[in-house]
Amino acid sequence: HCSGWRGSCLSEGVAGSPSTEKANKMKFIIVTALALTPLVMGMDKESAKRLDESAAVFSEVMGTPDKGIPQEMLEHAHCIVIVPGLKTAAFVFGAKYGKGYISCRNKGRAGWSAPGTVRIEGGSVGFQIGGSQTDLIMLVMNERGADKLLSSKFTLGAEGSVAAGPVGRTATAKTDAQMHAEILSWSRSQGVFAGVALEGATLRQDLDDNAVLYGKKLENRQIVTSRMRAPKSAAKLLRLLNKYSPREQREVSQAAR
């Protein structure tokens, strides 16, 4: 024990020692981690809920074949984008925003890829659908369209041809625009499912949401092309994609032989 000015100096030296500073840093890290844990868990639940909603939208649309996406269109699609609950309040002012997922066919093996997160914003004035929210489904019909959609930012219509998709069991009455479009799109609002041309809408990958699903900020291209293991929360959606895609059913059955 020190006294006087020497004791005072010694106590100051101990307080500023490396071990004390290290302990303080460790306390800060622990407190910060504890504070962020509820936030991360909340984001994880939000992503899982959105994946479930995407699966529900796809299941309900494909469950009514007379008013759904023609089976052959899904069979020939390279990728699919599902955006559940696009916000349409104040649409006339351009307040269009939603999040969803993209999955592409696995190359060299059966099945669909792990999903990457997308955000959709904007769109033409013609894209004004009644109701508080709208579900969107897009099919990417060729490799060129898939490559564009997997970029960090993609504007429909400006960088790739997009057309309203046909509705029903078959696509025999396809228009010329539908036959040559890189992307076909549909919407469901207030129970009505119809093709819709999303001219001017912008799709961006969402690195933050991908980080919630995969533990790090991965780009969508890396997720869907690298045979990455899908999170458990995506199992239902991927199971439905395989169920409703005849081409995938054939590939799975052949792989099992």
Tab-separated table of C-alpha atoms in Angstrom:
chain	number	residue	atom	x	y	z
A	1	HIS	CA	0.000	0.000	0.000
A	2	CYS	CA	1.348	3.471	-0.982
A	3	SER	CA	0.650	6.806	0.621
A	4	GLY	CA	1.203	10.409	-0.368
A	5	TRP	CA	2.029	11.447	-3.875
A	6	ARG	CA	3.654	8.062	-4.664
A	7	GLY	CA	0.441	6.234	-3.767
A	8	SER	CA	-1.529	8.602	-5.958
A	9	CYS	CA	0.779	7.977	-8.920
A	10	LEU	CA	0.621	4.217	-8.409
A	11	SER	CA	-3.170	4.160	-8.369
A	12	GLU	CA	-3.278	6.166	-11.598
A	13	GLY	CA	-0.791	3.747	-13.194
A	14	VAL	CA	-2.938	0.732	-12.285
A	15	ALA	CA	-6.093	2.364	-13.641
A	16	GLY	CA	-4.429	2.990	-16.999
A	17	SER	CA	-2.627	-0.347	-17.233
A	18	PRO	CA	-3.008	-2.553	-20.349
A	19	SER	CA	-4.907	-5.205	-18.367
A	20	THR	CA	-7.466	-2.629	-17.199
A	21	GLU	CA	-7.945	-1.258	-20.692
A	22	LYS	CA	-8.378	-4.788	-22.043
A	23	ALA	CA	-11.009	-5.522	-19.393
A	24	ASN	CA	-12.893	-2.331	-20.285
A	25	LYS	CA	-12.837	-3.218	-23.983
A	26	MET	CA	-14.140	-6.690	-23.192
A	27	LYS	CA	-16.988	-5.207	-21.139
A	28	PHE	CA	-17.887	-2.900	-24.034
A	29	ILE	CA	-17.917	-5.809	-26.500
A	30	ILE	CA	-20.155	-7.901	-24.225
A	31	VAL	CA	-22.588	-5.037	-23.582
A	32	THR	CA	-22.760	-4.244	-27.312
A	33	ALA	CA	-23.354	-7.894	-28.214
A	34	LEU	CA	-26.139	-8.188	-25.640
A	35	ALA	CA	-27.754	-5.007	-26.940
A	36	LEU	CA	-27.644	-6.204	-30.573
A	37	THR	CA	-28.877	-9.750	-29.904
A	38	PRO	CA	-32.615	-8.852	-29.788
A	39	LEU	CA	-32.220	-6.819	-32.993
A	40	VAL	CA	-30.523	-9.679	-34.861
A	41	MET	CA	-33.101	-12.176	-33.607
A	42	GLY	CA	-35.886	-9.855	-34.740
A	43	MET	CA	-34.388	-9.581	-38.232
A	44	ASP	CA	-33.990	-13.366	-38.378
A	45	LYS	CA	-37.666	-13.863	-37.514
A	46	GLU	CA	-38.655	-11.257	-40.107
A	47	SER	CA	-36.703	-13.072	-42.845
A	48	ALA	CA	-38.197	-16.427	-41.853
A	49	LYS	CA	-41.685	-14.937	-41.893
A	50	ARG	CA	-41.114	-13.424	-45.349
A	51	LEU	CA	-39.866	-16.759	-46.692
A	52	ASP	CA	-43.004	-18.442	-45.330
A	53	GLU	CA	-45.156	-15.748	-46.939
A	54	SER	CA	-43.355	-16.251	-50.265
A	55	ALA	CA	-44.038	-19.989	-50.055
A	56	ALA	CA	-47.704	-19.331	-49.233
A	57	VAL	CA	-48.114	-16.937	-52.194
A	58	PHE	CA	-46.573	-19.426	-54.620
A	59	SER	CA	-48.600	-22.336	-53.228
A	60	GLU	CA	-51.901	-20.451	-53.430
A	61	VAL	CA	-51.261	-19.224	-56.975
A	62	MET	CA	-50.205	-22.644	-58.269
A	63	GLY	CA	-53.026	-24.320	-56.333
A	64	THR	CA	-55.579	-22.754	-58.709
A	65	PRO	CA	-54.226	-23.891	-62.125
A	66	ASP	CA	-57.049	-22.314	-64.134
A	67	LYS	CA	-56.065	-18.920	-62.744
A	68	GLY	CA	-52.370	-19.450	-62.070
A	69	ILE	CA	-49.047	-19.539	-63.903
A	70	PRO	CA	-49.051	-22.007	-66.822
A	71	GLN	CA	-47.078	-25.085	-65.870
A	72	GLU	CA	-44.930	-24.958	-69.009
A	73	MET	CA	-43.805	-21.402	-68.204
A	74	LEU	CA	-42.492	-22.505	-64.823
A	75	GLU	CA	-40.915	-25.585	-66.394
A	76	HIS	CA	-38.832	-23.467	-68.779
A	77	ALA	CA	-37.985	-20.690	-66.317
A	78	HIS	CA	-34.351	-20.181	-65.289
A	79	CYS	CA	-35.156	-18.219	-62.116
A	80	ILE	CA	-38.154	-17.118	-60.082
A	81	VAL	CA	-38.664	-13.989	-57.969
A	82	ILE	CA	-41.432	-13.837	-55.365
A	83	VAL	CA	-42.247	-10.613	-53.512
A	84	PRO	CA	-45.026	-11.052	-50.930
A	85	GLY	CA	-46.905	-7.982	-49.793
A	86	LEU	CA	-45.505	-5.206	-51.981
A	87	LYS	CA	-46.681	-2.011	-50.301
A	88	THR	CA	-49.068	-0.130	-52.564
A	89	ALA	CA	-50.366	2.643	-50.332
A	90	ALA	CA	-49.755	6.050	-51.953
A	91	PHE	CA	-48.810	4.297	-55.176
A	92	VAL	CA	-49.558	7.358	-57.232
A	93	PHE	CA	-46.709	9.127	-55.440
A	94	GLY	CA	-44.257	6.387	-56.256
A	95	ALA	CA	-44.169	4.859	-52.770
A	96	LYS	CA	-43.751	1.301	-53.988
A	97	TYR	CA	-41.523	-0.938	-51.957
A	98	GLY	CA	-41.216	-4.600	-51.138
A	99	LYS	CA	-38.792	-7.400	-50.312
A	100	GLY	CA	-38.714	-10.918	-51.625
A	101	TYR	CA	-36.471	-13.699	-52.859
A	102	ILE	CA	-34.866	-15.007	-56.016
A	103	SER	CA	-34.064	-18.660	-56.646
A	104	CYS	CA	-32.557	-20.144	-59.816
A	105	ARG	CA	-32.247	-23.664	-61.125
A	106	ASN	CA	-29.150	-25.498	-59.970
A	107	LYS	CA	-26.721	-26.155	-62.790
A	108	GLY	CA	-25.638	-29.740	-63.187
A	109	ARG	CA	-28.040	-31.133	-60.622
A	110	ALA	CA	-31.720	-31.207	-59.768
A	111	GLY	CA	-33.489	-28.656	-57.629
A	112	TRP	CA	-33.537	-24.936	-57.051
A	113	SER	CA	-30.848	-22.783	-55.471
A	114	ALA	CA	-30.760	-21.258	-52.030
A	115	PRO	CA	-32.685	-17.952	-52.115
A	116	GLY	CA	-31.116	-14.511	-52.334
A	117	THR	CA	-32.937	-11.429	-51.039
A	118	VAL	CA	-34.208	-8.744	-53.425
A	119	ARG	CA	-35.801	-5.352	-52.932
A	120	ILE	CA	-38.159	-3.892	-55.528
A	121	GLU	CA	-38.727	-0.153	-55.761
A	122	GLY	CA	-40.463	2.242	-58.123
A	123	GLY	CA	-42.288	1.335	-61.303
A	124	SER	CA	-44.331	3.023	-63.976
A	125	VAL	CA	-47.515	4.997	-63.325
A	126	GLY	CA	-49.391	2.178	-65.056
A	127	PHE	CA	-48.400	-0.142	-62.240
A	128	GLN	CA	-51.135	1.062	-59.877
A	129	ILE	CA	-52.961	-1.798	-58.250
A	130	GLY	CA	-55.752	-1.311	-55.752
A	131	GLY	CA	-55.586	-2.580	-52.207
A	132	SER	CA	-53.121	-2.134	-49.393
A	133	GLN	CA	-50.600	-4.647	-50.707
A	134	THR	CA	-49.847	-6.785	-53.732
A	135	ASP	CA	-47.991	-10.059	-54.223
A	136	LEU	CA	-45.615	-10.300	-57.179
A	137	ILE	CA	-44.155	-13.272	-59.027
A	138	MET	CA	-41.584	-12.994	-61.820
A	139	LEU	CA	-40.154	-15.732	-64.021
A	140	VAL	CA	-36.812	-15.226	-65.754
A	141	MET	CA	-37.057	-17.074	-69.050
A	142	ASN	CA	-33.475	-17.149	-70.347
A	143	GLU	CA	-29.829	-17.067	-69.261
A	144	ARG	CA	-29.359	-13.465	-70.356
A	145	GLY	CA	-32.243	-12.292	-68.191
A	146	ALA	CA	-30.937	-14.294	-65.234
A	147	ASP	CA	-27.488	-12.737	-65.587
A	148	LYS	CA	-28.974	-9.235	-65.549
A	149	LEU	CA	-31.243	-9.950	-62.613
A	150	LEU	CA	-28.305	-11.249	-60.564
A	151	SER	CA	-26.477	-7.928	-60.874
A	152	SER	CA	-26.512	-5.615	-57.851
A	153	LYS	CA	-29.162	-3.379	-59.449
A	154	PHE	CA	-31.498	-4.043	-62.368
A	155	THR	CA	-34.243	-1.889	-63.924
A	156	LEU	CA	-37.085	-3.777	-65.583
A	157	GLY	CA	-37.859	-2.606	-69.091
A	158	ALA	CA	-34.761	-0.440	-69.390
A	159	GLU	CA	-32.126	-3.172	-69.055
A	160	GLY	CA	-34.233	-6.204	-69.932
A	161	SER	CA	-37.486	-6.891	-71.716
A	162	VAL	CA	-40.422	-7.587	-69.412
A	163	ALA	CA	-44.010	-8.532	-70.222
A	164	ALA	CA	-47.208	-9.414	-68.379
A	165	GLY	CA	-47.335	-13.177	-68.053
A	166	PRO	CA	-50.161	-15.375	-69.324
A	167	VAL	CA	-52.650	-16.901	-66.870
A	168	GLY	CA	-54.205	-20.360	-67.003
A	169	ARG	CA	-53.340	-24.036	-67.417
A	170	THR	CA	-51.536	-23.555	-70.737
A	171	ALA	CA	-49.706	-20.735	-72.503
A	172	THR	CA	-50.925	-21.535	-76.025
A	173	ALA	CA	-52.237	-18.017	-76.497
A	174	LYS	CA	-48.938	-16.295	-75.730
A	175	THR	CA	-48.454	-12.891	-77.311
A	176	ASP	CA	-45.341	-12.006	-79.276
A	177	ALA	CA	-44.150	-9.884	-76.350
A	178	GLN	CA	-44.533	-12.815	-73.970
A	179	MET	CA	-42.672	-15.169	-76.310
A	180	HIS	CA	-39.636	-12.890	-76.553
A	181	ALA	CA	-39.580	-11.347	-73.062
A	182	GLU	CA	-36.662	-12.120	-70.772
A	183	ILE	CA	-38.903	-11.717	-67.733
A	184	LEU	CA	-42.620	-12.432	-67.295
A	185	SER	CA	-44.438	-10.995	-64.295
A	186	TRP	CA	-47.716	-11.459	-62.461
A	187	SER	CA	-49.461	-9.765	-59.544
A	188	ARG	CA	-52.117	-10.807	-57.067
A	189	SER	CA	-54.194	-8.124	-55.394
A	190	GLN	CA	-57.400	-8.647	-53.436
A	191	GLY	CA	-57.523	-12.239	-54.634
A	192	VAL	CA	-57.216	-11.354	-58.347
A	193	PHE	CA	-54.198	-12.853	-60.129
A	194	ALA	CA	-53.148	-11.308	-63.435
A	195	GLY	CA	-50.145	-10.555	-65.615
A	196	VAL	CA	-48.614	-7.123	-65.097
A	197	ALA	CA	-45.746	-5.359	-66.870
A	198	LEU	CA	-43.411	-3.877	-64.257
A	199	GLU	CA	-41.888	-1.234	-66.508
A	200	GLY	CA	-39.380	0.916	-64.673
A	201	ALA	CA	-39.352	-1.053	-61.423
A	202	THR	CA	-35.869	-1.472	-59.949
A	203	LEU	CA	-34.655	-4.661	-58.300
A	204	ARG	CA	-31.651	-4.595	-55.962
A	205	GLN	CA	-29.994	-7.329	-53.982
A	206	ASP	CA	-30.238	-6.856	-50.207
A	207	LEU	CA	-26.878	-7.681	-48.641
A	208	ASP	CA	-28.070	-6.971	-45.089
A	209	ASP	CA	-30.917	-9.474	-45.336
A	210	ASN	CA	-28.579	-11.993	-46.946
A	211	ALA	CA	-26.288	-11.545	-43.943
A	212	VAL	CA	-29.194	-12.429	-41.643
A	213	LEU	CA	-29.859	-15.634	-43.621
A	214	TYR	CA	-26.264	-16.725	-44.243
A	215	GLY	CA	-24.182	-15.056	-41.556
A	216	LYS	CA	-22.312	-12.751	-43.939
A	217	LYS	CA	-23.052	-10.240	-46.676
A	218	LEU	CA	-23.201	-12.411	-49.767
A	219	GLU	CA	-24.196	-11.247	-53.228
A	220	ASN	CA	-27.175	-12.971	-54.844
A	221	ARG	CA	-25.041	-14.261	-57.707
A	222	GLN	CA	-22.779	-16.052	-55.238
A	223	ILE	CA	-25.731	-17.544	-53.358
A	224	VAL	CA	-27.599	-18.978	-56.350
A	225	THR	CA	-24.579	-20.193	-58.343
A	226	SER	CA	-22.324	-21.715	-55.664
A	227	ARG	CA	-24.505	-24.598	-54.472
A	228	MET	CA	-24.798	-22.898	-51.094
A	229	ARG	CA	-26.799	-24.715	-48.438
A	230	ALA	CA	-30.218	-23.096	-48.069
A	231	PRO	CA	-31.322	-21.944	-44.615
A	232	LYS	CA	-33.947	-24.100	-42.893
A	233	SER	CA	-36.469	-21.270	-43.209
A	234	ALA	CA	-36.343	-21.646	-47.018
A	235	ALA	CA	-37.110	-25.391	-47.029
A	236	LYS	CA	-40.854	-24.953	-47.578
A	237	LEU	CA	-40.403	-22.602	-50.541
A	238	LEU	CA	-37.840	-24.839	-52.246
A	239	ARG	CA	-40.015	-27.909	-51.677
A	240	LEU	CA	-42.928	-26.164	-53.418
A	241	LEU	CA	-40.767	-25.087	-56.361
A	242	ASN	CA	-39.754	-28.703	-56.918
A	243	LYS	CA	-43.353	-29.871	-56.509
A	244	TYR	CA	-44.807	-27.540	-59.117
A	245	SER	CA	-42.017	-27.691	-61.687
A	246	PRO	CA	-42.401	-30.737	-63.979
A	247	ARG	CA	-38.855	-30.376	-65.316
A	248	GLU	CA	-37.513	-30.615	-61.779
A	249	GLN	CA	-39.715	-33.618	-61.029
A	250	ARG	CA	-38.209	-35.436	-64.009
A	251	GLU	CA	-34.664	-34.485	-63.009
A	252	VAL	CA	-35.231	-35.653	-59.422
A	253	SER	CA	-36.700	-38.972	-60.570
A	254	GLN	CA	-33.804	-39.551	-62.995
A	255	ALA	CA	-31.230	-38.704	-60.320
A	256	ALA	CA	-32.850	-41.238	-57.974
A	257	ARG	CA	-32.409	-44.136	-60.432
